Amino acid sequence: MATLTGLTKSGTSWTPEFVESLNQADCIGCGRCYNVCTRDVFAPEEIDVDDEDEGDYDDDVRMVMSLANADNCIGCGACSKVCSKNCFEHVTVEF
């Protein structure tokens, strides 16, 4: 199988890596990925706080990011570059 590749303006080969998953357990809800993504791949989401984490949060819910439109991802990797918690897993596409 072949891997999807493209060319940069200078003619260098480039293989995009598309976001496949986001680890909400590690996400701190900072919104950096949301702000850097121009393709509306992410959306904020409230999740319930686990019993063992209750002391860490003031409310019963916490804000994290979710993959709202993963099919819009163009594979630039900007979300991973700005994420301080390494929450993302990316994959190449084979056809």
PDB file of C-alpha atoms in Angstrom:
ATOM      1  CA  MET A   1       0.000   0.000   0.000  1.00  0.00           C
ATOM      2  CA  ALA A   2       1.096   3.525  -0.702  1.00  0.00           C
ATOM      3  CA  THR A   3       1.152   6.332   1.865  1.00  0.00           C
ATOM      4  CA  LEU A   4      -0.470   9.666   1.070  1.00  0.00           C
ATOM      5  CA  THR A   5       2.293  12.205   0.458  1.00  0.00           C
ATOM      6  CA  GLY A   6       2.519  15.676  -0.989  1.00  0.00           C
ATOM      7  CA  LEU A   7       5.098  18.210  -2.006  1.00  0.00           C
ATOM      8  CA  THR A   8       6.040  21.464  -0.326  1.00  0.00           C
ATOM      9  CA  LYS A   9       6.564  24.638  -2.330  1.00  0.00           C
ATOM     10  CA  SER A  10      10.278  23.837  -2.546  1.00  0.00           C
ATOM     11  CA  GLY A  11       9.529  20.354  -3.910  1.00  0.00           C
ATOM     12  CA  THR A  12      10.359  18.473  -0.717  1.00  0.00           C
ATOM     13  CA  SER A  13       8.232  15.401  -0.070  1.00  0.00           C
ATOM     14  CA  TRP A  14       5.901  15.726   2.923  1.00  0.00           C
ATOM     15  CA  THR A  15       3.702  13.086   4.576  1.00  0.00           C
ATOM     16  CA  PRO A  16       0.731  14.529   6.482  1.00  0.00           C
ATOM     17  CA  GLU A  17      -0.157  12.942   9.809  1.00  0.00           C
ATOM     18  CA  PHE A  18      -3.863  13.228  10.585  1.00  0.00           C
ATOM     19  CA  VAL A  19      -5.224  13.447  14.122  1.00  0.00           C
ATOM     20  CA  GLU A  20      -6.760  10.122  15.107  1.00  0.00           C
ATOM     21  CA  SER A  21      -7.431  10.515  18.812  1.00  0.00           C
ATOM     22  CA  LEU A  22      -7.235  12.940  21.692  1.00  0.00           C
ATOM     23  CA  ASN A  23      -6.576  11.736  25.241  1.00  0.00           C
ATOM     24  CA  GLN A  24      -9.152  13.639  27.309  1.00  0.00           C
ATOM     25  CA  ALA A  25      -7.730  12.265  30.559  1.00  0.00           C
ATOM     26  CA  ASP A  26      -4.507  14.209  29.951  1.00  0.00           C
ATOM     27  CA  CYS A  27      -6.164  17.274  28.388  1.00  0.00           C
ATOM     28  CA  ILE A  28      -6.175  20.378  30.604  1.00  0.00           C
ATOM     29  CA  GLY A  29      -8.641  22.274  28.411  1.00  0.00           C
ATOM     30  CA  CYS A  30      -6.239  25.118  27.645  1.00  0.00           C
ATOM     31  CA  GLY A  31      -7.665  25.588  24.138  1.00  0.00           C
ATOM     32  CA  ARG A  32      -4.329  25.960  22.333  1.00  0.00           C
ATOM     33  CA  CYS A  33      -5.227  23.250  19.815  1.00  0.00           C
ATOM     34  CA  TYR A  34      -8.647  24.822  19.327  1.00  0.00           C
ATOM     35  CA  ASN A  35      -7.104  28.235  18.661  1.00  0.00           C
ATOM     36  CA  VAL A  36      -4.392  27.033  16.264  1.00  0.00           C
ATOM     37  CA  CYS A  37      -6.657  24.813  14.144  1.00  0.00           C
ATOM     38  CA  THR A  38      -8.242  26.631  11.198  1.00  0.00           C
ATOM     39  CA  ARG A  39     -10.307  23.603  10.158  1.00  0.00           C
ATOM     40  CA  ASP A  40     -12.758  23.372  13.119  1.00  0.00           C
ATOM     41  CA  VAL A  41     -11.488  19.924  14.071  1.00  0.00           C
ATOM     42  CA  PHE A  42     -11.847  20.543  17.828  1.00  0.00           C
ATOM     43  CA  ALA A  43     -14.616  21.660  20.155  1.00  0.00           C
ATOM     44  CA  PRO A  44     -14.721  22.226  23.917  1.00  0.00           C
ATOM     45  CA  GLU A  45     -16.626  19.618  25.901  1.00  0.00           C
ATOM     46  CA  GLU A  46     -17.600  19.304  29.560  1.00  0.00           C
ATOM     47  CA  ILE A  47     -16.884  15.950  31.184  1.00  0.00           C
ATOM     48  CA  ASP A  48     -17.755  14.736  34.647  1.00  0.00           C
ATOM     49  CA  VAL A  49     -14.999  14.735  37.247  1.00  0.00           C
ATOM     50  CA  ASP A  50     -14.054  11.267  38.512  1.00  0.00           C
ATOM     51  CA  ASP A  51     -14.318  10.511  42.226  1.00  0.00           C
ATOM     52  CA  GLU A  52     -10.527  10.302  42.607  1.00  0.00           C
ATOM     53  CA  ASP A  53     -10.084  13.710  40.933  1.00  0.00           C
ATOM     54  CA  GLU A  54     -12.742  15.610  42.916  1.00  0.00           C
ATOM     55  CA  GLY A  55     -10.205  17.395  45.107  1.00  0.00           C
ATOM     56  CA  ASP A  56      -8.464  18.846  42.052  1.00  0.00           C
ATOM     57  CA  TYR A  57     -11.545  20.674  40.681  1.00  0.00           C
ATOM     58  CA  ASP A  58     -14.057  23.143  42.117  1.00  0.00           C
ATOM     59  CA  ASP A  59     -16.985  21.875  40.033  1.00  0.00           C
ATOM     60  CA  ASP A  60     -18.403  18.461  39.190  1.00  0.00           C
ATOM     61  CA  VAL A  61     -17.371  18.944  35.553  1.00  0.00           C
ATOM     62  CA  ARG A  62     -14.231  20.063  33.766  1.00  0.00           C
ATOM     63  CA  MET A  63     -13.656  21.461  30.289  1.00  0.00           C
ATOM     64  CA  VAL A  64     -11.553  19.481  27.795  1.00  0.00           C
ATOM     65  CA  MET A  65     -11.216  19.366  24.024  1.00  0.00           C
ATOM     66  CA  SER A  66     -12.944  16.808  21.821  1.00  0.00           C
ATOM     67  CA  LEU A  67     -12.614  15.781  18.180  1.00  0.00           C
ATOM     68  CA  ALA A  68     -15.701  17.381  16.692  1.00  0.00           C
ATOM     69  CA  ASN A  69     -14.803  17.130  12.988  1.00  0.00           C
ATOM     70  CA  ALA A  70     -11.799  14.830  12.650  1.00  0.00           C
ATOM     71  CA  ASP A  71     -12.467  14.432   8.918  1.00  0.00           C
ATOM     72  CA  ASN A  72     -11.617  18.138   8.461  1.00  0.00           C
ATOM     73  CA  CYS A  73      -8.004  17.542   9.588  1.00  0.00           C
ATOM     74  CA  ILE A  74      -5.414  18.345   6.902  1.00  0.00           C
ATOM     75  CA  GLY A  75      -2.528  16.674   8.739  1.00  0.00           C
ATOM     76  CA  CYS A  76      -0.474  19.781   9.521  1.00  0.00           C
ATOM     77  CA  GLY A  77       0.280  18.697  13.122  1.00  0.00           C
ATOM     78  CA  ALA A  78      -0.111  22.199  14.569  1.00  0.00           C
ATOM     79  CA  CYS A  79      -2.307  20.850  17.386  1.00  0.00           C
ATOM     80  CA  SER A  80       0.447  18.540  18.610  1.00  0.00           C
ATOM     81  CA  LYS A  81       3.061  21.259  18.392  1.00  0.00           C
ATOM     82  CA  VAL A  82       1.141  23.546  20.771  1.00  0.00           C
ATOM     83  CA  CYS A  83      -0.090  20.828  23.173  1.00  0.00           C
ATOM     84  CA  SER A  84       1.947  20.839  26.369  1.00  0.00           C
ATOM     85  CA  LYS A  85       0.442  17.508  27.517  1.00  0.00           C
ATOM     86  CA  ASN A  86       1.001  15.449  24.331  1.00  0.00           C
ATOM     87  CA  CYS A  87      -2.673  14.526  24.109  1.00  0.00           C
ATOM     88  CA  PHE A  88      -2.786  13.664  20.411  1.00  0.00           C
ATOM     89  CA  GLU A  89      -2.188  10.554  18.362  1.00  0.00           C
ATOM     90  CA  HIS A  90      -1.674  10.984  14.623  1.00  0.00           C
ATOM     91  CA  VAL A  91      -1.654   8.517  11.743  1.00  0.00           C
ATOM     92  CA  THR A  92      -0.627   8.565   8.111  1.00  0.00           C
ATOM     93  CA  VAL A  93      -3.136   7.501   5.474  1.00  0.00           C
ATOM     94  CA  GLU A  94      -2.512   4.535   3.252  1.00  0.00           C
ATOM     95  CA  PHE A  95      -4.438   3.834   0.070  1.00  0.00           C
TER      96      PHE A  95
END
